[in-house]
PDB file of C-alpha atoms in Angstrom:
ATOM      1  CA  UNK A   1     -36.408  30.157  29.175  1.00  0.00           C
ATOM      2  CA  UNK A   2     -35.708  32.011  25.763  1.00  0.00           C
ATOM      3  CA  UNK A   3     -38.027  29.489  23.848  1.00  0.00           C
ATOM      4  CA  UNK A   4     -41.137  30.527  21.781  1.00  0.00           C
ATOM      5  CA  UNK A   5     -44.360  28.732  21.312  1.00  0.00           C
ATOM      6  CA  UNK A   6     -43.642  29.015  17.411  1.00  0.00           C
ATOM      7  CA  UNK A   7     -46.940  26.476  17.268  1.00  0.00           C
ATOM      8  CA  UNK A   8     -49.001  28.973  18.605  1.00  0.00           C
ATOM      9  CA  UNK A   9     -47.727  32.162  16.843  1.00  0.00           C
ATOM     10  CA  UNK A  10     -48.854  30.203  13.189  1.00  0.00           C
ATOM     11  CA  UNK A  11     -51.585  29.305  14.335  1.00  0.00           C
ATOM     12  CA  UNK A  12     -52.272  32.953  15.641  1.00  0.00           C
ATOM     13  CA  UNK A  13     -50.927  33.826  12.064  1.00  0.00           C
ATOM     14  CA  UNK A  14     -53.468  31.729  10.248  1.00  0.00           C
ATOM     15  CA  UNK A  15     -56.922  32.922  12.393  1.00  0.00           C
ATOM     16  CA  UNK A  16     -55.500  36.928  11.665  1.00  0.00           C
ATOM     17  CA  UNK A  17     -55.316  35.344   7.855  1.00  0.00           C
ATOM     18  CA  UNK A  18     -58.264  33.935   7.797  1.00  0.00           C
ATOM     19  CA  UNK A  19     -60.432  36.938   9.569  1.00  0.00           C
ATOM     20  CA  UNK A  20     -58.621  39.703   7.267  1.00  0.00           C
ATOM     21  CA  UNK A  21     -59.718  37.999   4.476  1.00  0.00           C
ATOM     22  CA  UNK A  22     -63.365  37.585   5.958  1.00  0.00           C
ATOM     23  CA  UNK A  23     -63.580  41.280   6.555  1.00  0.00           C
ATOM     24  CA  UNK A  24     -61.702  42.553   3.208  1.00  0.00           C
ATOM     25  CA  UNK A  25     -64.476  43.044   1.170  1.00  0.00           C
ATOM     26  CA  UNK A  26     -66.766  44.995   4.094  1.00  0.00           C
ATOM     27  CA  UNK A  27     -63.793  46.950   5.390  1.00  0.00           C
ATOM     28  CA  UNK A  28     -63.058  47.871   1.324  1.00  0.00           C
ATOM     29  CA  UNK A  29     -66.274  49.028   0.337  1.00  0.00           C
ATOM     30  CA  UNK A  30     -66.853  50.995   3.794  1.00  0.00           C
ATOM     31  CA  UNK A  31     -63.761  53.029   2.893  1.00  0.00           C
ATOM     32  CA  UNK A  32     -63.767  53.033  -1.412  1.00  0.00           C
ATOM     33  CA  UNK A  33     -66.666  53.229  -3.874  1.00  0.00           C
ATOM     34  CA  UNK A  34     -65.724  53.738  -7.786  1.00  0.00           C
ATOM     35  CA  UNK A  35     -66.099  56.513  -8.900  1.00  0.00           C
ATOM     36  CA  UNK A  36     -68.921  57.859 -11.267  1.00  0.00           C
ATOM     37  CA  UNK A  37     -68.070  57.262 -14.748  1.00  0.00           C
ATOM     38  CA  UNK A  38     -66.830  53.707 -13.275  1.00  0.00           C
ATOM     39  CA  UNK A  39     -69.727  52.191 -11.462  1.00  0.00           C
ATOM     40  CA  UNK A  40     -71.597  53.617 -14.634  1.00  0.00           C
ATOM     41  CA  UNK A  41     -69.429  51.060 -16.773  1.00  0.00           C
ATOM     42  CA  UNK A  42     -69.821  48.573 -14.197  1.00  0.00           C
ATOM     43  CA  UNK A  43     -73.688  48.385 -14.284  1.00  0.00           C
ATOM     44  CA  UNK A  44     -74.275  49.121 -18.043  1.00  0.00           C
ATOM     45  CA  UNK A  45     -71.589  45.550 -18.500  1.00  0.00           C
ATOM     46  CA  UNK A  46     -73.735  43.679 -15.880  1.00  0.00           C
ATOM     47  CA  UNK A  47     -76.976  44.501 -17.977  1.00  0.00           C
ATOM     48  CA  UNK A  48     -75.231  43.840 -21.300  1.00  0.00           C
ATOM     49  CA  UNK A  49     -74.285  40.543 -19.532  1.00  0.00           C
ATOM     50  CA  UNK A  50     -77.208  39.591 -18.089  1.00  0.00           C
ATOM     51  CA  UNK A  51     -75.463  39.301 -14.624  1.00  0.00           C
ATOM     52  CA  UNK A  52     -76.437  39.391 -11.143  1.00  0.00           C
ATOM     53  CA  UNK A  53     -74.017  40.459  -8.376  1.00  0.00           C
ATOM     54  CA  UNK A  54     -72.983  37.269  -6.023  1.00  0.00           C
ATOM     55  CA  UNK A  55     -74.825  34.831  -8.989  1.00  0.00           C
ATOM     56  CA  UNK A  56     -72.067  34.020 -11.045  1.00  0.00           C
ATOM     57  CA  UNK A  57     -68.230  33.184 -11.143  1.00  0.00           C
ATOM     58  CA  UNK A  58     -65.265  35.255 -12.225  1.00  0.00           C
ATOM     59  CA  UNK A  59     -62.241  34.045 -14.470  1.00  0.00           C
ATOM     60  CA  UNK A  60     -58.946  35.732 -14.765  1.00  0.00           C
ATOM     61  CA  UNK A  61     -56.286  34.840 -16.886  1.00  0.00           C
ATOM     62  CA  UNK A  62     -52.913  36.984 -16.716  1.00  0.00           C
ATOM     63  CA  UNK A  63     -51.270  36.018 -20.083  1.00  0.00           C
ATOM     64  CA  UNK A  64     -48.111  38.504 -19.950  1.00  0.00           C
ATOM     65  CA  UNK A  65     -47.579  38.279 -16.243  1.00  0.00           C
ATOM     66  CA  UNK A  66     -43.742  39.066 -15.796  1.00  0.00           C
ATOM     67  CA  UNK A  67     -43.427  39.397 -19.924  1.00  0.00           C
ATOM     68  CA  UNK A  68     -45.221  42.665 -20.445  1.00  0.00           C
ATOM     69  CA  UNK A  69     -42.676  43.775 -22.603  1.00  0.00           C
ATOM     70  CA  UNK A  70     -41.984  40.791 -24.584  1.00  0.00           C
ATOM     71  CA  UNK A  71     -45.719  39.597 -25.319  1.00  0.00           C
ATOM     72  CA  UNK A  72     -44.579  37.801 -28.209  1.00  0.00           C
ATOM     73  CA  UNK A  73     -42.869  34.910 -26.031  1.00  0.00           C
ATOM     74  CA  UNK A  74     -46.251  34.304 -25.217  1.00  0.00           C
ATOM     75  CA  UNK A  75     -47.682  32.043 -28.244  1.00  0.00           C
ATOM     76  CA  UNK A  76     -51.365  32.403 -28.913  1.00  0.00           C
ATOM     77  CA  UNK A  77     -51.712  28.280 -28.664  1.00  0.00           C
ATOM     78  CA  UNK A  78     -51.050  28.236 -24.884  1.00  0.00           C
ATOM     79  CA  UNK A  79     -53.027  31.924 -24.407  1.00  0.00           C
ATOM     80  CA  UNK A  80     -56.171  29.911 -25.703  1.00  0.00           C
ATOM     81  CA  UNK A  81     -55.394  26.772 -23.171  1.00  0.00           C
ATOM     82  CA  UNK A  82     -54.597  28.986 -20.232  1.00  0.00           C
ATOM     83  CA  UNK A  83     -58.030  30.935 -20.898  1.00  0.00           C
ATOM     84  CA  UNK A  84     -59.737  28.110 -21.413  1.00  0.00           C
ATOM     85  CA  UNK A  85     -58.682  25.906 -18.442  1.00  0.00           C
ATOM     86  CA  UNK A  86     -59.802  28.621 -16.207  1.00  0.00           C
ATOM     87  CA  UNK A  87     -62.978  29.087 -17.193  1.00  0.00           C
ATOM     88  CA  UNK A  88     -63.475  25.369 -16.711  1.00  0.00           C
ATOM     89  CA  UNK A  89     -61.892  25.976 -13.539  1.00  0.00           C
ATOM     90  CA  UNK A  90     -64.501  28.484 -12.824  1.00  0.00           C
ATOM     91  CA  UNK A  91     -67.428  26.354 -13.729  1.00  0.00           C
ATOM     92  CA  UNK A  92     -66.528  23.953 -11.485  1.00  0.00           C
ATOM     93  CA  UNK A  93     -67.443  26.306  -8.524  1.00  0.00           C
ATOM     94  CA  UNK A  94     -69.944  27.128 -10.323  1.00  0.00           C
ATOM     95  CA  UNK A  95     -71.882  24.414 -12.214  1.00  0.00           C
ATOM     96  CA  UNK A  96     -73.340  25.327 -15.444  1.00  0.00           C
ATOM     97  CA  UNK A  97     -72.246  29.109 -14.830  1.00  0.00           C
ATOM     98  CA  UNK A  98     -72.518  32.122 -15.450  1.00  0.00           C
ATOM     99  CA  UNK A  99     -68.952  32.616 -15.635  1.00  0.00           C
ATOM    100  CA  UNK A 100     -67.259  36.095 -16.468  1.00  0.00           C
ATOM    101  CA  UNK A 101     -64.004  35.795 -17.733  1.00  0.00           C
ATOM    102  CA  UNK A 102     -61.557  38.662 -18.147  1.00  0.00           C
ATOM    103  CA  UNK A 103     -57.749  39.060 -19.292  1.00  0.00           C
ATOM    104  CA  UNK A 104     -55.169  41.090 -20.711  1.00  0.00           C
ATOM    105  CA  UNK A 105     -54.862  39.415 -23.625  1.00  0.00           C
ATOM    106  CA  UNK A 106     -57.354  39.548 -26.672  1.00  0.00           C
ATOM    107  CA  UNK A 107     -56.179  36.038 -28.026  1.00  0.00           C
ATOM    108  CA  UNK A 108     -57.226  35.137 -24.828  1.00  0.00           C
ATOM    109  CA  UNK A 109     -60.922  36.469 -24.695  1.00  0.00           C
ATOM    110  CA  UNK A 110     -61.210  35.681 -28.010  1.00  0.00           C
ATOM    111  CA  UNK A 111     -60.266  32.084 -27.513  1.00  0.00           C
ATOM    112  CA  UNK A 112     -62.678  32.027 -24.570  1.00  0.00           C
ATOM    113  CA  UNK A 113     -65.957  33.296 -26.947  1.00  0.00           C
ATOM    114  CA  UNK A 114     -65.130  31.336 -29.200  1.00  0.00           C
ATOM    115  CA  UNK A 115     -65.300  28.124 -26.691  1.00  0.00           C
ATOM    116  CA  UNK A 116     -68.763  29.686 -25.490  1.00  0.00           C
ATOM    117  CA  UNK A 117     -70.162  29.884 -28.977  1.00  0.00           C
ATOM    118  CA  UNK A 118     -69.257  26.514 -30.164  1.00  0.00           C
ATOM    119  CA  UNK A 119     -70.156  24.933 -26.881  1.00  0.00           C
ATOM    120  CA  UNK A 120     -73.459  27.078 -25.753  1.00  0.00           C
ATOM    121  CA  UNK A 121     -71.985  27.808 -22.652  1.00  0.00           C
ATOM    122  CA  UNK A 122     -72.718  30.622 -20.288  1.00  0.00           C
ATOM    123  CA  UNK A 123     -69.631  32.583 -20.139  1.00  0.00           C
ATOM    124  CA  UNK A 124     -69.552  36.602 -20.402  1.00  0.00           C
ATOM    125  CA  UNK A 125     -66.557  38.113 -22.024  1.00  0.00           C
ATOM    126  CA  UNK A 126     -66.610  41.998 -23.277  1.00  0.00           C
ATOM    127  CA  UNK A 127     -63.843  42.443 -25.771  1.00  0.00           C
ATOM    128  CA  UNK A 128     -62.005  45.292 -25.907  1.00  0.00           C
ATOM    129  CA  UNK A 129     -60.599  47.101 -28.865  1.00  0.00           C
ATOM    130  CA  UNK A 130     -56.902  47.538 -27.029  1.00  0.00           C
ATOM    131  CA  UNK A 131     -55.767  45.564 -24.398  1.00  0.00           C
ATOM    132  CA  UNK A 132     -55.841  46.667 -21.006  1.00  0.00           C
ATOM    133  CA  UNK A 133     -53.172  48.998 -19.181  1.00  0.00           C
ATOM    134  CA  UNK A 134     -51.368  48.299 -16.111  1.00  0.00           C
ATOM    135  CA  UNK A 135     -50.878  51.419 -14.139  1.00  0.00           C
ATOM    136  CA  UNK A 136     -47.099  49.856 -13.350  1.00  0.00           C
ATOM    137  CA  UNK A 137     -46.208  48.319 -16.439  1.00  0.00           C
ATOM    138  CA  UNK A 138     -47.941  51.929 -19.017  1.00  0.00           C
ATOM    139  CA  UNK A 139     -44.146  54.153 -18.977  1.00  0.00           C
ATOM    140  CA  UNK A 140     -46.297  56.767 -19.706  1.00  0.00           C
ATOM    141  CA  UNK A 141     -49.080  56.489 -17.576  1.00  0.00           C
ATOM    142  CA  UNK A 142     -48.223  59.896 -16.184  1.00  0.00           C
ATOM    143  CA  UNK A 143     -49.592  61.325 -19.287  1.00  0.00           C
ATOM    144  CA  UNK A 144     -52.262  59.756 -19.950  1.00  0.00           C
ATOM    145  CA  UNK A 145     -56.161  60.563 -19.239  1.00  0.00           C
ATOM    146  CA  UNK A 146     -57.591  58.811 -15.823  1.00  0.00           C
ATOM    147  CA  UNK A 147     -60.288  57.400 -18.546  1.00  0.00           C
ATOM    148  CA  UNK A 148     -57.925  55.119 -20.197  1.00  0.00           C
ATOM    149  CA  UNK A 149     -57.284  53.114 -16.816  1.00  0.00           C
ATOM    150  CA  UNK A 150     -61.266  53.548 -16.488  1.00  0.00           C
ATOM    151  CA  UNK A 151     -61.447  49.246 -18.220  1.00  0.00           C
ATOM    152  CA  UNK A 152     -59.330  47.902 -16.061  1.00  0.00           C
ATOM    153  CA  UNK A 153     -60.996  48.773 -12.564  1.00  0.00           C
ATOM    154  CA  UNK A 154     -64.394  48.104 -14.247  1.00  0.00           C
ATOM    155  CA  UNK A 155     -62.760  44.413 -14.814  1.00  0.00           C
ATOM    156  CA  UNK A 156     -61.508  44.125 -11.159  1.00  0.00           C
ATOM    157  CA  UNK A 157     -65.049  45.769  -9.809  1.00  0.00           C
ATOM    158  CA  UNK A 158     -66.897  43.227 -12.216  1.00  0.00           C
ATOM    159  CA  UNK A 159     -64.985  40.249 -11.094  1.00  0.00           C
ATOM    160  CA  UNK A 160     -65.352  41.400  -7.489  1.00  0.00           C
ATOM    161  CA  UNK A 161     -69.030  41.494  -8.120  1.00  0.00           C
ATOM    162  CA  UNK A 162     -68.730  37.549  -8.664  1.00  0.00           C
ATOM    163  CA  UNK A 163     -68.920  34.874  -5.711  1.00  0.00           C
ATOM    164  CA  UNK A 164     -66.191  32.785  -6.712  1.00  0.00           C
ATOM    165  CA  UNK A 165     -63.068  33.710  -8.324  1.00  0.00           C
ATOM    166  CA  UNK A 166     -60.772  30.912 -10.534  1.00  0.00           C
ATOM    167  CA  UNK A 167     -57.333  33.403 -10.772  1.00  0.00           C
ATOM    168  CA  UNK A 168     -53.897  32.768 -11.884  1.00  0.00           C
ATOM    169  CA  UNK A 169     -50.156  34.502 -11.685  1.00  0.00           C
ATOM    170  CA  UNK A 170     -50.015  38.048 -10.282  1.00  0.00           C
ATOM    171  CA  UNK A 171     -52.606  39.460  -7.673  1.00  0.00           C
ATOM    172  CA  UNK A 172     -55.107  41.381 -10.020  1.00  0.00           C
ATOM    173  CA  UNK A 173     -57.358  38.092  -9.771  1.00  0.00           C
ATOM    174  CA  UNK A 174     -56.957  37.371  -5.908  1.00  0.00           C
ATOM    175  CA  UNK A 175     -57.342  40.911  -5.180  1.00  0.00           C
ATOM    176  CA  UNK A 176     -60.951  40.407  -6.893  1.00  0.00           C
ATOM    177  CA  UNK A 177     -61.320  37.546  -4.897  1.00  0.00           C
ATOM    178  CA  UNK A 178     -60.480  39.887  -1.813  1.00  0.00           C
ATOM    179  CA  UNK A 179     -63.223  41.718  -2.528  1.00  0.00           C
ATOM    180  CA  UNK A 180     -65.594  39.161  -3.432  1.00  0.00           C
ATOM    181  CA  UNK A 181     -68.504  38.345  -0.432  1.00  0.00           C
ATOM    182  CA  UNK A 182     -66.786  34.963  -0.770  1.00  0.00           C
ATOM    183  CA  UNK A 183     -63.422  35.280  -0.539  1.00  0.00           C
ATOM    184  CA  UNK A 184     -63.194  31.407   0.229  1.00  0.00           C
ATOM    185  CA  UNK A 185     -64.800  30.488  -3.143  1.00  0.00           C
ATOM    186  CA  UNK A 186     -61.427  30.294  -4.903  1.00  0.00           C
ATOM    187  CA  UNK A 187     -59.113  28.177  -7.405  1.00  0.00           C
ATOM    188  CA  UNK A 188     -55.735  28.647  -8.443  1.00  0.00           C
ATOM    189  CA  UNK A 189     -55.986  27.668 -12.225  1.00  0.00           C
ATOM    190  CA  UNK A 190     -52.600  27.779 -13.203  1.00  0.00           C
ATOM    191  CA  UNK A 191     -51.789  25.296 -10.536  1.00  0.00           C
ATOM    192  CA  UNK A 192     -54.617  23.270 -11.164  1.00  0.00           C
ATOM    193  CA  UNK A 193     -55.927  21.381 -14.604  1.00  0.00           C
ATOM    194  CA  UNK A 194     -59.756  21.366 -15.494  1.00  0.00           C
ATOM    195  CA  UNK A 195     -59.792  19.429 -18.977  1.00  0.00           C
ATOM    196  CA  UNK A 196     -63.853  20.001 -19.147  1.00  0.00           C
ATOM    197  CA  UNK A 197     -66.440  22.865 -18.652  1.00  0.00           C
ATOM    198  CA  UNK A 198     -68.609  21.743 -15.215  1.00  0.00           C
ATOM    199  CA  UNK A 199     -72.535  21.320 -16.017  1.00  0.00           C
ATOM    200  CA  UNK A 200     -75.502  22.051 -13.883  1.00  0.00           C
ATOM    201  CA  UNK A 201     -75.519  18.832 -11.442  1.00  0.00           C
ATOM    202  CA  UNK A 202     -72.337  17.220 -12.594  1.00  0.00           C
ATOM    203  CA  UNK A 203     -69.584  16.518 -10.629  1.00  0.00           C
ATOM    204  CA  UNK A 204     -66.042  19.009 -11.064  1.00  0.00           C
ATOM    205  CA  UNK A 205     -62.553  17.443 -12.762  1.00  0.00           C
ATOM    206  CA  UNK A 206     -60.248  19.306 -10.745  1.00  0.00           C
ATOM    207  CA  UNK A 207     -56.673  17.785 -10.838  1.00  0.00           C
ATOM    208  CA  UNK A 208     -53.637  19.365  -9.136  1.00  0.00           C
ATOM    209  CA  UNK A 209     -51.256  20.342 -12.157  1.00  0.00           C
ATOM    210  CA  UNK A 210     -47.528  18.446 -11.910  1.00  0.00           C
TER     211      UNK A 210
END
């Protein structure tokens, strides 16, 4: 007999799923640990933010995913909604906050302190003068100094440092999540709508998007 138990090799699939992503973030940091210069950025943006490692959400927002090289397609209107729904998104894992919210687009951070200030929320953003690079998408990364990639693992390594992760297109996001202690503690904004920011003791608006 020539037939498999196809049953039983997904569900052997799904526990080897399920216990990689458990161990990810151990197995990561046993092996890696930024360097230097980096985990000096990383704590001197956790003081600045008043954050605590494992106390707060993370937000990322990829506004040129698959567009790198034609940003403009990207109008600033639906930057500022995208950033905006998932910090909400974020909040509602984490009532009330803090939330740190990251992205490759300035419109996008922008839009998100902006939100924060007019609302007295507790989101952290850390604008940057220049967007961030992508080691795969920079043609002439080659040339450039280590330093100028230095902002974009400090954003993955602060995100990381958050329990919950609200993430969008691309894997820069659910990689953070991978290495987050809680790698269960995760939305998938773009496919999900959260029309309000989530207060301490209220209950989340999560709807699944159409």
């Amino acid at each position: 007999d020539n037939t498999k138990d196809v049953s039983n090799v997904e569900y052997n699939h799904s526990i080897a799923l399920d216990t990689y992503e458990k161990i990810y973030h151990d197995l990561f940091y046993a092996l890696f640990k930024p360097s230097p210069p980096v985990e000096d950025l990383i704590q001197q943006k956790l003081r600045l933010g008043n954050l605590t490692p494992a106390e707060y959400a993370s937000s990322h927002h990829r506004a040129f995913y698959s567009v790198n090289d034609q940003k403009h397609k990207v109008r600033p209107k639906v930057q500022r909604n995208m950033a905006i729904n998932a910090v909400n998104c974020a909040s509602a894992m984490r009532p009330g906050g803090p939330v740190y919210f990251a992205s490759d687009s300035q419109i996008s951070v922008e839009a998100v302190k902006k939100y924060s200030q007019d609302n007295n929320l507790s989101i952290i953003t850390f604008p940057e003068t220049e967007e961030l690079l992508h080691i795969d998408k920079t043609p002439d990364w080659e040339s450039r100094n280590a330093s100028d990639f230095y902002p974009t693992f400090v954003d993955l390594l602060l995100m990381a440092n958050g329990r919950c992760q609200s993430y969008g297109k691309g894997g820069f996001g659910r990689f953070a999540a991978l290495l987050s202690i809680e790698s269960s503690c995760v939305v998938s904004h773009h496919q999900y709508s959260c029309s309000n920011w989530t207060a301490a003791g209220e209950t989340p608006h999560v709807v699944a998007k159409k």
